[in-house]
Amino acid sequence: MVKVDVEGRKDHINILKYIHVKKLCVDEEPSATVVEGVVCSKSVIHSSMPRYIQNAAIMALAGSVEYERVAGKLSSIDAIIAQESDYLSKQVERILAQRPSVVLVEQNVARLAVDLLLNAGVTLVSNIKTQVLHRVARSTRADVMPSLDARLLQQKIGFCPTFSQQKVYLANGKSKNLLVFSECAPDLGCSVVLRGRSMRELRAAKRVLRYIVLALYSCNLELELLTIFGASVKGRSPDCLVCSLNADEADPDPESFMHRLKECTLSASPLINFGVPFLETAKGRRCVLRPYFKHPLYRFSTKADFENARKRLENEEEENESENDKDAEEAGDKLHPFICDSELREVNEDELASFRATSGLIFRKRVSEASKKTRRKSEKSLNVFNWHEDVLDPFIHQRIAVLFGSFSTKSPNAPFFCVRPWVVQMELYGNNDMCLGDFLKKFCFNKDYQCPSTSCDVPMLDHSRKMVYRKVCIEIATQNCLQPIDDGSTVSLSLAEQTGAVIAWHYCPNCKASSGAVPLNDSMLNLSFASCKASSGAVPLNDSMLNLSFARFLDYLANGMFATCSVASFSKECTHCAFHQHDHYFALNNYVACFKVHPVRPYHVMFSPVVCTVEPLMFTRKFVADTKHEIQQTADATFKVMHSQLEMFKKLTDYQRYSSFYTLLSTLLQEAQTKFSEMLSQFDVSGALETGGLTIRSNDGVYIQALDTITRCRYIVERMIVQWNEQCARLAQSVRAFKKSASSSLISTTATTTSTPAISTTDNKETVKVDNTCEPNGQLAAEETVSVGLTVPSATEVELIPVDSPFLPQLHLSLPFTMTRVATVVRDLIDRKGTVHPDIGSIVAYALSSNEYEVKRKQMREMRSSNGLPFTLRNSAAESLDGNYEHIEVDFADDRAQYFVKIYYAERFHMLRKLLFVEGEDCFVRSLSVSTKWNPQGGKSGASFYRTQDDRFVFKQMSRFEIQSFMKFAPNYFDYVSTAVTENKLTTLCKVYGVYRVGYKNKQNGQQLKLDVLVMEYLFYKRNVKRVWDLKGSQRNRMASEGKGTTDLVLLDENLVKDLWNNQLYVHPHSKAALNMAISNDSHFLSAQHVMDYSLLVGVDEANGELILGIVDYMRTYTLDKKLESWVKIVAIPGAHLPTVISPEMYCTRFSDAIDTYFPVAPDQWTGLGSAMSY
């Protein structure tokens, strides 16, 4: 019936623009009438004008028919009236010269002109809405004249077979006049008149009718598309990756969103399949980002909601009717005819006097009614169900959202985009949509179409465009088909089929059959299909098919069901998906546009976790038990050696002289054995290691108790060995002192003696520096006297051999240990060259587990509490006390090294760890207790890195400027992080769990070390990350060398951007919303702290389809040296890009924009709906 001609008549692509639905609430049975023309609520301006005209000539005028007086000019009233009369007479003459039957005027018409048209027998209708005026003009094929004074061309008068005015009596007792322009050309437009008793039902019927009309119109065009390509719908194929990606996983929950969606039909096309939004899938309900969005994520209505809404609306209608009846009774009489009638007519003096007498009451009543209507609307807005919040409403799904961008390798913008990817909301046959033919001709086959980028002068024909929607990327490329034909095969088409027609075909790159080229017309060269493996025959597209919505065409390529179609020059039927696995070609003149569909897998964004955990390791219970047996055997062997030596020592001839050594060592050995036995008895008090399963977790209390017990047992054994060796050295010193004294006495009394007995010594395998001023009995060894004539005993007679430590030499087990805290061991690291380096993690862990640290932290809390300022995280930014009072220093040393640890903001970091690290302080200390040197590649800071053995935390060296910067904004950092956690705000900051200054001095070789380190979570903990980027948003000197075989390589911005067009990292809509919000929160916070030069660390976990990211290196403020560095780089090294170091405000803006570009969204059907889609 109604036809849309976009090419010929320049019609709008939406057929609903030419179908008007009129609602009449009357006291009749529901009915519908189709009028081939226009029906509008209006009446002729004068009651004496004709109201029914056959074969009416219709004239449409925009503006008004009035005389415009000159403002501010004084003149005689008679002259003005004469000028007005003359002007209007001429205007009416111009109108009558066209011989119209009906004149339609958009605005007012002067009374004199009305009288002149009345005398001429012309029907006049004034104050018509612009859209109604154009609707009538279209149906009657009339031209809308903008002005009678500026007529340049001959106006076309419209024709209407039947014009009439009808009066309709409404259900509320009032009447309404309708103008009916009927029996017009049916392809130009029509009107549908709906009659019923309920206005609510009429509104619903109108809404449904418009939806059905548009759906039917689109389905006819889609059928033509499928028919031309010979597509047939098949069952789901496992070979089509896009179909597999679009398939929803089963959800066993009967109340899930998926089951609700299956009960609804959202698409007007049966071949379009809408998937479930990710956050409503079984996997999405476990997504860590889900709690950050407002719930419910997607509002939809149940049957109960619709029933309640229906009852509410019915009650409101009844209330309105009762109020109208009450108002009519109170009025007593009907409204005055002057108020009701919309037509001009002759009146008598009595009616005029009556109106003058009662007009005040009449208008007062109108004001009262208006106020009542306003009050009812406000109440309705508060109570009535909001239909627009129902995401399962099919009306709001008649649109798609696509990510559009363009790029050219020849453009000076490369490697950046000419059109930065942005999300376009395309309403089907509405806003931002156009017909397929218009898109091809304007944007693909138009050689004059220029790139929208002002800095690009490359023709758009040399550009590639991408449209990303759901799980596909549709790449559009246009080229001039001037290539020769490889196989020489051609297909002849008649000139009538080719002239000005768009030719379409598609091919399957998976099939191995080749096809030839198709000449489009005499002036065109043959098209080369050399790149095609199998191709369908080329067909010309008719005008109606070119009217198909371009958005609907994209919808088929992204969401279409599996379908197959035939291809030319192929013996078997192609079994590949026609929508997703075929390439679609369109040609006009000598240009060819190709639509290639590539599957994409959008990533999920994962931030650094709010609650930090350490994934437990699994150990066999046998392994734990074997550890106990090993330490038991080691201790028994050590103690047995000591006992044996003591027994031999007791049998020496000079035992009595050195019995104090025996007594002391026996006592120490007995105490050590007792402590060891008592400690080892705590290994498995509950017996769980013997009665449990085969394995045990590292975070199990039984395992932790056993581990600490073994460590403390090692301390006990090592302590005994140290004490034993100290006494051995002192014994040897005493023997040497006695021999020296005895030898001197012998020389002085016996002059003939020329030699002394040789002293045989045993190799001392461990040298211990001993203070020789003390002896076990409290006397110096040299003070003991030897009788003259006595022989000096040999060292073999009074000797205790030092005992070697059975433990690794890298362990500093001679340090004091605590019985109440975590049992940690300070360790040394030995590099490949054999150089000894301190284990930074073990030093920090030992300091945090020491009694000295606990005592000082308790004193600090008590001091702050006495001052009325207890430690908190939230209000720390407002405190003005000297931050030095919040730091703790811990010193400790053994015979080999001396250590110093300064713990910055000790109590606040302890509180922060308590908030973020739920497994407790002891678990944190255990994780730090073993670390190794770590050398990530790609960074340029030159800082040292260490990583804990369990990979949970990273130590990063801080420069002097960084530690100074952190001291300034640390209180704000505590406040920001704690607020983000407690108030559930998104943040990408990699949390810092402690800042320490570590000092170390090796007493043996004099090696010294002093460095400031921060402890932060390792972002890629337990992640299978293959690619890592450190992104700052800068393109200046941000390229890392991608050498082969390099491990832990960190790439930079330029590495990502150089091929960003072909390797874009698309993210899900909810991830994009969360990322934008988190980046905005963090960058503005850091900018407020005058911090810049931070970066976003990004790792790609392909196995899980996740992007793990977090902001790091946010310890540098914009100090004077950085300002100078920025100024020098801008002036001395000019370039197109700003340097990395710029002001915090500029850095914040550049950083946010760059991250937004680096990670574009892959929109889907649910983009823009629900609480998780605002970005």
Coordinates of N, CA and C in Angstrom, one line a residue, residues 553-643:
F553 N 20.9 -4.5 8.3 CA 21.9 -5.3 7.5 C 23.1 -5.6 8.4
L554 N 23.5 -4.7 9.3 CA 24.6 -5.0 10.2 C 24.1 -6.0 11.3
D555 N 22.8 -5.9 11.6 CA 22.3 -6.8 12.6 C 22.3 -8.2 12.1
Y556 N 22.1 -8.4 10.8 CA 22.2 -9.8 10.3 C 23.6 -10.3 10.3
L557 N 24.6 -9.4 10.0 CA 26.0 -9.8 10.0 C 26.5 -10.1 11.4
A558 N 25.9 -9.6 12.4 CA 26.3 -9.8 13.8 C 25.5 -10.8 14.5
N559 N 24.2 -10.7 14.4 CA 23.3 -11.6 15.2 C 22.5 -12.6 14.4
G560 N 22.7 -12.6 13.1 CA 21.9 -13.5 12.3 C 22.1 -15.0 12.6
M561 N 21.1 -15.8 12.5 CA 21.2 -17.2 12.7 C 22.0 -17.9 11.6
F562 N 22.4 -19.1 11.8 CA 23.1 -19.8 10.9 C 22.3 -20.1 9.6
A563 N 22.9 -19.7 8.5 CA 22.2 -19.9 7.2 C 23.2 -20.2 6.1
T564 N 22.8 -20.9 5.1 CA 23.7 -21.2 4.0 C 23.1 -20.7 2.7
C565 N 23.9 -20.6 1.7 CA 23.5 -20.2 0.4 C 24.3 -20.8 -0.7
S566 N 23.9 -20.8 -1.9 CA 24.6 -21.5 -3.0 C 25.7 -20.5 -3.5
V567 N 26.7 -21.1 -4.0 CA 27.8 -20.3 -4.7 C 28.0 -20.8 -6.1
A568 N 28.5 -20.0 -6.9 CA 28.7 -20.3 -8.3 C 30.0 -21.1 -8.5
S569 N 30.1 -21.9 -9.5 CA 31.3 -22.7 -9.8 C 31.7 -23.6 -8.7
F570 N 30.7 -24.2 -8.0 CA 31.0 -25.1 -6.9 C 30.1 -26.3 -7.0
S571 N 30.7 -27.4 -7.0 CA 29.9 -28.6 -7.2 C 29.0 -29.0 -6.1
K572 N 29.5 -28.7 -4.9 CA 28.7 -29.0 -3.7 C 28.1 -27.7 -3.0
E573 N 27.1 -27.9 -2.2 CA 26.5 -26.8 -1.5 C 27.5 -26.3 -0.5
C574 N 27.7 -25.0 -0.4 CA 28.5 -24.4 0.6 C 27.9 -24.5 2.0
T575 N 28.6 -25.1 2.9 CA 28.0 -25.3 4.3 C 28.5 -24.3 5.3
H576 N 29.1 -23.2 4.8 CA 29.5 -22.2 5.7 C 28.5 -21.1 5.9
C577 N 28.5 -20.4 7.0 CA 27.5 -19.5 7.4 C 27.5 -18.3 6.4
A578 N 26.3 -18.0 5.8 CA 26.3 -17.0 4.8 C 26.4 -15.6 5.5
F579 N 26.1 -15.4 6.7 CA 26.2 -14.1 7.3 C 27.5 -13.9 7.9
H580 N 28.1 -14.9 8.5 CA 29.3 -14.7 9.3 C 30.6 -15.1 8.6
Q581 N 30.5 -16.1 7.8 CA 31.7 -16.7 7.1 C 31.9 -16.3 5.7
H582 N 30.9 -15.7 5.1 CA 31.0 -15.2 3.7 C 31.4 -13.7 3.8
D583 N 32.1 -13.3 2.7 CA 32.4 -11.9 2.5 C 31.4 -11.3 1.5
H584 N 30.9 -10.1 1.8 CA 29.8 -9.6 1.0 C 30.3 -8.4 0.2
Y585 N 30.0 -8.4 -1.1 CA 30.5 -7.4 -2.1 C 29.4 -6.7 -2.7
F586 N 29.6 -5.4 -2.9 CA 28.7 -4.5 -3.6 C 29.5 -3.7 -4.6
A587 N 28.9 -3.5 -5.8 CA 29.7 -2.8 -6.8 C 28.8 -1.8 -7.5
L588 N 29.3 -0.6 -7.9 CA 28.6 0.4 -8.7 C 29.7 1.1 -9.5
N589 N 29.4 1.3 -10.8 CA 30.4 1.8 -11.7 C 31.6 1.0 -11.6
N590 N 32.8 1.5 -11.3 CA 34.0 0.7 -11.2 C 34.5 0.7 -9.8
Y591 N 33.6 0.8 -8.8 CA 34.0 0.7 -7.4 C 33.4 -0.5 -6.8
V592 N 34.1 -1.2 -5.9 CA 33.7 -2.4 -5.2 C 33.9 -2.1 -3.7
A593 N 32.8 -2.4 -3.0 CA 32.9 -2.3 -1.5 C 32.7 -3.7 -0.9
C594 N 33.6 -4.0 0.0 CA 33.6 -5.4 0.6 C 33.3 -5.3 2.1
F595 N 32.4 -6.1 2.6 CA 32.1 -6.2 4.0 C 32.6 -7.6 4.5
K596 N 33.7 -7.5 5.3 CA 34.2 -8.7 5.8 C 33.9 -8.8 7.3
V597 N 33.5 -10.0 7.7 CA 33.1 -10.2 9.1 C 34.2 -11.0 9.8
H598 N 34.7 -10.4 10.9 CA 35.7 -11.1 11.7 C 35.2 -11.3 13.1
P599 N 35.3 -12.5 13.6 CA 34.9 -12.7 15.0 C 35.8 -12.0 16.0
V600 N 35.3 -11.5 17.0 CA 36.1 -10.9 18.1 C 35.7 -11.5 19.4
R601 N 36.6 -11.5 20.3 CA 36.4 -12.0 21.7 C 36.6 -10.8 22.7
P602 N 35.6 -10.1 23.0 CA 35.8 -9.0 24.0 C 36.4 -9.5 25.3
Y603 N 37.2 -8.7 25.9 CA 37.9 -9.0 27.1 C 37.0 -8.5 28.3
H604 N 37.2 -9.2 29.4 CA 36.7 -8.7 30.7 C 37.8 -8.0 31.4
V605 N 37.5 -6.9 32.0 CA 38.5 -6.1 32.7 C 38.5 -6.5 34.2
M606 N 39.7 -6.8 34.7 CA 39.9 -7.2 36.0 C 40.9 -6.2 36.7
F607 N 40.5 -5.6 37.8 CA 41.3 -4.6 38.5 C 42.1 -5.4 39.6
S608 N 43.0 -4.7 40.2 CA 43.7 -5.3 41.4 C 42.6 -5.6 42.4
P609 N 42.6 -6.7 43.0 CA 41.6 -7.1 44.0 C 41.5 -6.2 45.2
V610 N 40.3 -5.9 45.6 CA 40.1 -5.1 46.8 C 40.6 -5.9 48.0
V611 N 40.2 -7.1 48.1 CA 40.6 -8.0 49.2 C 41.8 -8.9 48.7
C612 N 42.9 -8.7 49.3 CA 44.1 -9.4 48.8 C 44.2 -10.7 49.5
T613 N 44.4 -11.8 48.8 CA 44.5 -13.1 49.4 C 45.8 -13.8 48.8
V614 N 46.2 -14.8 49.5 CA 47.3 -15.6 49.0 C 46.8 -17.0 48.8
E615 N 46.9 -17.4 47.6 CA 46.4 -18.7 47.2 C 47.2 -19.8 47.9
P616 N 46.6 -20.7 48.7 CA 47.4 -21.7 49.4 C 48.0 -22.7 48.5
L617 N 49.1 -23.2 48.9 CA 49.7 -24.3 48.3 C 49.3 -25.7 48.9
M618 N 49.5 -26.7 48.2 CA 49.1 -28.0 48.7 C 50.4 -28.8 49.0
F619 N 50.4 -29.4 50.2 CA 51.5 -30.3 50.6 C 51.0 -31.6 51.0
T620 N 51.8 -32.7 50.8 CA 51.4 -34.0 51.3 C 51.7 -34.0 52.8
R621 N 50.9 -34.7 53.5 CA 51.1 -34.8 55.0 C 52.4 -35.6 55.3
K622 N 52.7 -36.5 54.3 CA 54.0 -37.2 54.5 C 55.2 -36.3 54.4
F623 N 55.1 -35.3 53.5 CA 56.2 -34.3 53.4 C 56.4 -33.5 54.7
V624 N 55.3 -33.1 55.3 CA 55.3 -32.4 56.5 C 55.9 -33.2 57.6
A625 N 55.5 -34.5 57.7 CA 56.0 -35.4 58.7 C 57.5 -35.7 58.5
D626 N 57.9 -35.8 57.2 CA 59.3 -36.0 56.9 C 60.1 -34.8 57.4
T627 N 59.6 -33.6 57.3 CA 60.3 -32.5 57.7 C 60.6 -32.5 59.2
K628 N 59.6 -33.0 60.0 CA 59.8 -33.2 61.4 C 60.9 -34.2 61.7
H629 N 60.9 -35.3 61.0 CA 61.9 -36.4 61.2 C 63.3 -35.9 60.8
E630 N 63.4 -35.0 59.8 CA 64.7 -34.5 59.4 C 65.2 -33.6 60.5
I631 N 64.4 -32.7 61.0 CA 65.0 -31.8 62.1 C 65.3 -32.6 63.3
Q632 N 64.5 -33.6 63.6 CA 64.7 -34.5 64.7 C 66.1 -35.2 64.6
Q633 N 66.3 -35.7 63.4 CA 67.6 -36.4 63.2 C 68.8 -35.5 63.2
T634 N 68.5 -34.3 62.6 CA 69.6 -33.3 62.7 C 70.0 -32.9 64.1
A635 N 69.0 -32.6 64.9 CA 69.2 -32.2 66.3 C 69.8 -33.4 67.1
D636 N 69.3 -34.6 66.9 CA 69.9 -35.7 67.6 C 71.4 -35.9 67.2
A637 N 71.7 -35.8 65.9 CA 73.1 -36.0 65.5 C 74.0 -34.9 66.1
T638 N 73.5 -33.7 66.1 CA 74.2 -32.5 66.7 C 74.5 -32.7 68.2
F639 N 73.4 -33.0 68.9 CA 73.5 -33.1 70.3 C 74.4 -34.4 70.7
K640 N 74.3 -35.4 69.9 CA 75.1 -36.6 70.1 C 76.6 -36.3 70.0
V641 N 77.0 -35.5 69.0 CA 78.4 -35.1 68.8 C 78.8 -34.3 70.1
M642 N 78.0 -33.4 70.5 CA 78.4 -32.6 71.7 C 78.5 -33.5 72.9
H643 N 77.6 -34.4 73.1 CA 77.7 -35.3 74.3 C 79.0 -36.1 74.2

